[in-house]
Amino acid sequence: MSNENCAVILAGGQGKRMKSDLPKPMFEVLGEPMLEWVIKACEGADMSRLCVVTGFNHEVIEEYLGGRYETVFQPERMGTGHAVIMAREFLRRYMGGNVLILNGDAPFIDSETIKKSLELHERENNAVTVITAEVDDPKGYGRIIRGEDGIRGIVEENDASVEQKKICEINSGAYWFNIEKLIDALGQLKPANSQREYYLTDTIFILISMGFRADAYISENSDSVLGANDRKGLLMLNNCARYAIINKLLDEGVEFVCTDGVSFGRDVKIGRGTRILQGCIIGGNTEIGENCVIGPNCVIENCTVGDNVTLNSVQAHDSRVNSGAHIGPFVQLRPGCVIGEGVKIGDFVEVKNSNIGDNTSISHLTYIGDSDVGSGVNIGCGVATCNYDGEKKFRTQIGDNAFIGCNTNLVAPVKIGNAAYTGAGTTVTKDVPDGALVLGRPDEKIVEGFGTKRLASRIEKAKKSGK
Amino acid sequence: MSNENCAVILAGGQGKRMKSDLPKPMFEVLGEPMLEWVIKACEGADMSRLCVVTGFNHEVIEEYLGGRYETVFQPERMGTGHAVIMAREFLRRYMGGNVLILNGDAPFIDSETIKKSLELHERENNAVTVITAEVDDPKGYGRIIRGEDGIRGIVEENDASVEQKKICEINSGAYWFNIEKLIDALGQLKPANSQREYYLTDTIFILISMGFRADAYISENSDSVLGANDRKGLLMLNNCARYAIINKLLDEGVEFVCTDGVSFGRDVKIGRGTRILQGCIIGGNTEIGENCVIGPNCVIENCTVGDNVTLNSVQAHDSRVNSGAHIGPFVQLRPGCVIGEGVKIGDFVEVKNSNIGDNTSISHLTYIGDSDVGSGVNIGCGVATCNYDGEKKFRTQIGDNAFIGCNTNLVAPVKIGNAAYTGAGTTVTKDVPDGALVLGRPDEKIVEGFGTKRLASRIEKAKKSGK
Amino acid sequence: MSNENCAVILAGGQGKRMKSDLPKPMFEVLGEPMLEWVIKACEGADMSRLCVVTGFNHEVIEEYLGGRYETVFQPERMGTGHAVIMAREFLRRYMGGNVLILNGDAPFIDSETIKKSLELHERENNAVTVITAEVDDPKGYGRIIRGEDGIRGIVEENDASVEQKKICEINSGAYWFNIEKLIDALGQLKPANSQREYYLTDTIFILISMGFRADAYISENSDSVLGANDRKGLLMLNNCARYAIINKLLDEGVEFVCTDGVSFGRDVKIGRGTRILQGCIIGGNTEIGENCVIGPNCVIENCTVGDNVTLNSVQAHDSRVNSGAHIGPFVQLRPGCVIGEGVKIGDFVEVKNSNIGDNTSISHLTYIGDSDVGSGVNIGCGVATCNYDGEKKFRTQIGDNAFIGCNTNLVAPVKIGNAAYTGAGTTVTKDVPDGALVLGRPDEKIVEGFGTKRLASRIEKAKKSGK
């Protein structure tokens, strides 16, 4: 791909029907702004010279991009042609090359389409190449009028004859232009209506009338034309993207019994033979191994999961779970966990910013935070690492093969030695040597008859209240 | 609307195929009996004179209504005409006015249709005005035969000619009648078959043959004709109602990424920019603010939720959550909670009948019941308010900026002062002054070698069992 | 049904597009291998003489069957005809009878179809009876060519004329053969192509050309033809089976408000009036009574549940829940529980291998393992049965009407007497007599000013950091 090529992404739209202060391209599909989908499609086609034309609440986009790519601000909303004129400075830098014009709110443009349409554009030496799609229901879209050599123009729905309305090749709104010729044509652009709007499609007619060649590239991905004008449309884009990913994963050998409530981020990778149950939301930079059972109702973000892992009703963020671990139901792994091989974590357990050694067992109702736990450890029920004293956080260390009794408090910083035991109900504030037992427990006192009296009083009360 | 108008709701049906002892109008759509939907449609059209005709297991409806509206009992199931005859006493009271006849098991009749059909009925001075709908597939419904002036009659599916079967305007089963003329016509009604059933539709023919005017009002809401004869039909009504609400919320600017498992009660209000994730069941008198993230898998009933709140896998009833609170995953708010602004509630926490001050943090595995917790408080892991002594419940008070150590028991009634601390593992039975620390913890004793012996014994055992 | 009849199930397929080492018939529909569905259909038709022909990774099937039925191994994949030839020894044993040939990866064949097709086969004295189905879209299937008497043959999609392609009666791939004639025909079978594949359908032509009678039985269950070649197809089979069960349950009077995420195993029984909410996965040998509310998000396997039970976000395995119990949200019942009538189990509770007496209450954050709990017991928050000492597990006994205080540890083996009390925070290591109170709690010490200093230091810090 020529170094002279660049892209301009039109991202000025408001999306009034979204009822939001967010610019339209910032609405998310599968957790990523539509603008990001468009940028990634460019990056996937090795394009790095991008200019984003902003408009409505432009600060939001500028802040989101954080300088990754340059932006120009279109202060007035005067049409797509006017938006591209705003990027004239940017375009002049790549004179001699070609520019791809994309809509920031048509997220499903793909790198393959970008590459192949450029090939056609360059091979045919076109002034403009329209990226098109063939659809079953073309209603509402601009129809492509093909001639003997290339295209003769684009006819909008309102201007189309009965015959033209039957054409199923439609304009996606994405184009390759020869930059020099585009700038020339932009100079001749006139407002299309009393709202002083300049339409980019008019430059195609100008170029054709100047004797230049215009052609169309039919994308194999007809979803590339899809956009959203309201929340319903956005939901439709999300469902479209969801099913595309589910179908890709099915092809790769992932098993689904029921896909209800299941959604994935685009970068998620899942090994073959893994079964995903209903209600799982898996996103970010997550990679799951083979032959796992995930779900129901897991929320997983930015995690690496080994093979043969069970995650049942687990919410996990920014953590690593090694092979053979069984976790759940009702568990949270907060960021910074490394869960060893064969670890068992039972119900109502939170682990945060901790390392859990291989084959350790944390069965129920426990919080392990800021801890380094060895392998072969058994942690009882109701154990709390007291990692916070109201001012600072401290770490807890538990040695290999240790046994932590039920309702033990481990007041950090504290170290439990290898093979050490803590008695049930002990609050441990000092280090425990290897192989020792720590006990902090008063003797039990029996008060005879206390319960008997209470029961009698309960019965009497019940009688009085007539139960 | 004339004071002389009233409504009779036919609610005698059994619904045999439901396989239940519940009268058919008591089956629920989105958590409310179909009868209630019909009553609310009347109330929304400012109609307050309602008479419900009961039949099958009439006590259930009488108990449900609790005297809100009057009922008459139709002891034998002898048709819709007979059911209206049962309400003759009621009708006579409003002689001179009009009566709306509705089916108690067609829940989607709406106030707008009621109002507009009455306007037509009164404007045209009709004896009867049939509320109709235009549908794509009229099969099974009575077809409306229109004449030059008003309608000429209603033809049932079985009696319809091939030509009549093509008519897509159908009878919804709801009618406005002039009461005087209706009573007259009811007097002339004859049984339609050997089962001695009296059909209300026959009164329309009688009125027309008497020279009175009959017309039809086409409802814009074609769902108004829908009813359910079995559980499948009831599920269909529920789905119909679910999607209607989801679409309304989308229009109002609520965001959905995946609507699987999402359902709402009819009175729920949600602010724009709030995102509802999969699996949320939100009902009752719930109002949620703007820019919240709700879900996945929240169950929310009768709650008020502020702006910018996160609720993740939370079940909440009859409570208030103020703006900026972050709650979940795996939390239950039982009735009577007020959660302050910016509060953080982490995993495996139950709060019941308590006030939690602003910016307080309850991170994990804690039960706060019958308590008043100040602002800026930090509650550790495993804390229990012991609010019940086996006989009575008592309140716990925690002052501002207090710090409650892990696995603390707060034996109510008890008061923890402002900025007071409780040591981990302490059972607090007496009030703690402001700024003090309370500690109830025996010294730890170390038993050297205990764990070492245990480990050796475990290893030996494992050897013996050949592992 | 004649004792001479038997069945051969073809289970040699690989299913390459599944991307798995599992033989295709071992892929699961609603949690059971497709092969098991086919076997159960045979068993439901009282057929007990089955021979499974294995091929790809045959050990998996052999291990799964565990000798329940005999298998023969087809070492090379040489077509369906060749597969049946492998079972020749088996067939010879039942000479004089008939054999049903079934595909191990077409799970929806049903016992009724098997019985009725055999009736036709025997009544007409056919050499072969093809089990067929009438479908809307026959594309891709073999079409049945009927003659004046019986069928004249089966034409595959590729060989079909335009006229034949319109035939909507298709071959399911299941057949009844007279064993003697089949063995004769198999002897005459020639490879159909250069891959030396022998097609079973060719035997039908051979039998017809030998003058024997062939006919077709049209199954009322057109799903009987469905199979899966890839994960998408398998998902489709699962959805097909899911909706079939949901529809059956609706007919039986079970209520669904939203079926998203709901799935059932085939043997699950549910009483009328029970409401199943979204996200429930109910499988194994589970039976649920009448008028229960189950869900959302329950996972239930091999459980017996009484009437009027509420299970909300409960995961339960191999347990019994008696009538009137209310459990959830966020509860796990691990195998071996018997939950008494009217028991209340609140949030974040695990019960394992325990008996819970009638009307007992376990409200929050508790683990009851290996225990026998009486009736009318109240168990506080944070209670742990310490059933494991690192080597062995022990039982805990709690008498009727006992009251277990919050954060009590019950160190098993231990027995709490009837109407006995345990004080909050007590670790109980010795038996407590009936009607006594046990207390193990040090006196509280107050350290004045500790919290005040801490707060001052926090405020100073915050000032320094400029907050």
Coordinates of C-alpha atoms in Angstrom, one line a residue, chain A residues 17-21 27-28 30-31 230-232 234-235 238-239 242-243 259-263 279-281 297 299 313-315 330-332 334 347-350 365-367 376 382-391 401-403 407-409 411 419-421 426-442 454 457-458 461, chain B residues 243 246-261 271-275 277-279 290-291 295-297 312-313 328-330 346-348 361 363-365 378-382 388-392 394 403-408 421 423-426 439-456 458-459:
Chain A
R17 CA -32.5 10.5 18.3
M18 CA -30.0 8.9 20.6
K19 CA -31.0 11.5 23.2
S20 CA -27.5 12.0 24.5
D21 CA -24.6 14.5 24.6
F27 CA -21.7 5.2 20.8
E28 CA -20.5 1.8 21.5
L30 CA -19.8 -4.4 21.8
G31 CA -18.2 -2.0 24.3
D230 CA -31.2 5.8 17.1
R231 CA -30.9 3.4 20.1
K232 CA -32.9 0.8 18.2
L234 CA -27.6 0.7 17.8
L235 CA -29.1 -2.3 19.5
N238 CA -24.8 -4.8 18.6
N239 CA -26.8 -7.9 17.8
R242 CA -22.7 -10.4 18.6
Y243 CA -23.9 -13.1 16.2
T259 CA -26.6 -18.2 23.3
D260 CA -29.1 -16.1 25.2
G261 CA -27.5 -13.3 27.0
V262 CA -24.0 -14.2 25.7
S263 CA -21.9 -11.4 24.3
G279 CA -25.5 -15.2 30.1
C280 CA -21.7 -14.8 29.7
I281 CA -20.3 -11.4 29.0
N297 CA -23.5 -15.7 34.0
V299 CA -18.5 -11.5 33.4
S313 CA -21.1 -17.4 37.8
V314 CA -17.7 -15.8 38.2
Q315 CA -16.9 -12.1 37.7
F330 CA -20.6 -16.7 43.0
V331 CA -17.0 -15.6 43.0
Q332 CA -15.3 -12.4 42.2
R334 CA -10.7 -8.5 41.2
D347 CA -18.9 -20.0 46.7
F348 CA -18.9 -16.4 48.0
V349 CA -15.1 -15.9 47.7
E350 CA -13.4 -12.7 46.6
L365 CA -17.2 -17.1 52.2
T366 CA -13.6 -15.8 52.2
Y367 CA -11.8 -12.7 51.2
G376 CA -1.6 -27.0 48.7
G382 CA -15.2 -17.1 56.6
V383 CA -11.5 -16.2 56.5
A384 CA -10.6 -12.5 56.1
T385 CA -7.3 -11.0 55.2
C386 CA -7.4 -7.7 57.0
N387 CA -5.3 -5.8 54.5
Y388 CA -6.4 -2.3 55.3
D389 CA -6.0 -0.5 58.6
G390 CA -7.9 2.6 57.5
E391 CA -4.8 4.2 56.1
N401 CA 0.4 -26.6 52.8
A402 CA -0.8 -24.3 55.5
F403 CA -4.3 -24.7 57.0
N407 CA -13.3 -17.3 60.6
T408 CA -9.6 -16.6 61.0
N409 CA -8.6 -13.0 60.7
V411 CA -4.1 -8.9 60.2
A419 CA 2.4 -26.2 57.0
A420 CA 1.3 -23.9 59.8
Y421 CA -2.2 -24.1 61.2
T426 CA -8.3 -16.8 65.8
T427 CA -7.2 -13.2 65.0
V428 CA -3.6 -13.5 63.9
T429 CA -1.6 -10.4 64.3
K430 CA 2.0 -11.9 64.5
D431 CA 3.9 -14.1 62.2
V432 CA 3.4 -17.9 62.7
P433 CA 6.5 -20.1 62.3
D434 CA 6.6 -23.0 59.8
G435 CA 4.7 -26.0 61.1
A436 CA 3.3 -24.2 64.2
L437 CA -0.3 -23.8 65.3
V438 CA -1.6 -20.4 66.4
L439 CA -4.6 -20.3 68.7
G440 CA -6.3 -17.1 70.0
R441 CA -9.5 -18.3 71.7
P442 CA -10.9 -17.9 75.1
R454 CA -35.6 -18.1 76.5
S457 CA -40.5 -17.0 77.2
R458 CA -40.9 -17.4 73.5
K461 CA -45.3 -14.9 74.1
Chain B
Y243 CA -40.8 -5.5 23.6
I246 CA -38.1 -2.0 25.6
N247 CA -38.9 0.0 22.5
K248 CA -40.4 2.8 24.4
L249 CA -37.3 3.0 26.6
L250 CA -35.0 2.9 23.6
D251 CA -36.9 5.9 22.2
E252 CA -36.4 7.7 25.5
G253 CA -32.6 7.2 25.2
V254 CA -32.0 4.1 27.4
E255 CA -29.2 1.9 26.1
F256 CA -29.5 -1.8 25.6
V257 CA -26.6 -4.0 24.3
C258 CA -28.5 -7.2 24.5
T259 CA -32.1 -7.5 25.7
D260 CA -32.0 -11.2 26.4
G261 CA -33.7 -11.9 29.7
G271 CA -33.3 8.0 32.6
R272 CA -31.5 8.6 29.4
G273 CA -28.0 7.3 28.9
T274 CA -28.6 4.5 31.4
R275 CA -27.4 1.2 30.2
L277 CA -27.5 -5.2 30.6
Q278 CA -28.8 -8.7 30.0
G279 CA -31.0 -10.5 32.5
E290 CA -29.5 8.9 34.1
N291 CA -26.2 7.4 33.1
G295 CA -27.0 -5.4 35.3
P296 CA -26.3 -8.0 34.4
N297 CA -28.9 -10.0 36.3
N312 CA -24.2 -5.3 39.1
S313 CA -26.0 -8.5 40.0
G328 CA -22.2 -5.4 43.5
P329 CA -21.6 -7.9 42.3
F330 CA -23.8 -10.3 44.3
G346 CA -18.8 -4.9 47.3
D347 CA -19.5 -8.5 46.9
F348 CA -21.7 -10.8 49.2
S361 CA -17.7 1.6 52.1
S363 CA -16.6 -4.1 50.8
H364 CA -17.3 -7.7 51.3
L365 CA -19.1 -10.5 53.1
N378 CA -15.2 1.8 56.4
I379 CA -16.7 -1.6 57.2
G380 CA -14.3 -4.5 56.9
C381 CA -14.9 -8.1 55.7
G382 CA -17.2 -10.5 57.5
Y388 CA -31.8 -10.5 66.6
D389 CA -31.5 -12.1 70.0
G390 CA -34.0 -14.8 69.2
E391 CA -36.9 -12.7 70.4
K392 CA -36.6 -9.1 69.3
F394 CA -32.6 -4.1 67.8
F403 CA -13.7 1.9 61.1
I404 CA -15.2 -1.6 61.7
G405 CA -12.6 -4.3 61.7
C406 CA -13.0 -7.6 59.9
N407 CA -15.3 -10.2 61.4
T408 CA -16.5 -7.8 64.0
Y421 CA -12.4 1.7 65.6
G423 CA -10.4 -4.4 66.2
A424 CA -10.7 -7.4 63.9
G425 CA -12.5 -10.3 65.5
T426 CA -14.1 -8.3 68.3
L439 CA -10.6 -4.7 71.3
G440 CA -11.9 -8.0 72.5
R441 CA -9.3 -10.5 71.6
P442 CA -7.3 -13.1 73.5
D443 CA -3.5 -13.2 73.1
E444 CA -2.4 -15.6 70.5
K445 CA -0.6 -18.8 71.6
I446 CA 1.8 -20.6 69.4
V447 CA 2.0 -24.4 69.5
E448 CA 5.3 -25.3 67.8
G449 CA 5.3 -28.4 65.6
F450 CA 1.6 -29.0 65.5
G451 CA 1.3 -28.4 61.8
T452 CA 4.5 -30.3 61.1
K453 CA 3.1 -33.4 62.7
R454 CA -0.1 -33.0 60.9
L455 CA 1.6 -32.7 57.6
A456 CA 3.8 -35.7 58.2
R458 CA -1.1 -36.5 55.9
I459 CA 2.0 -37.5 53.8

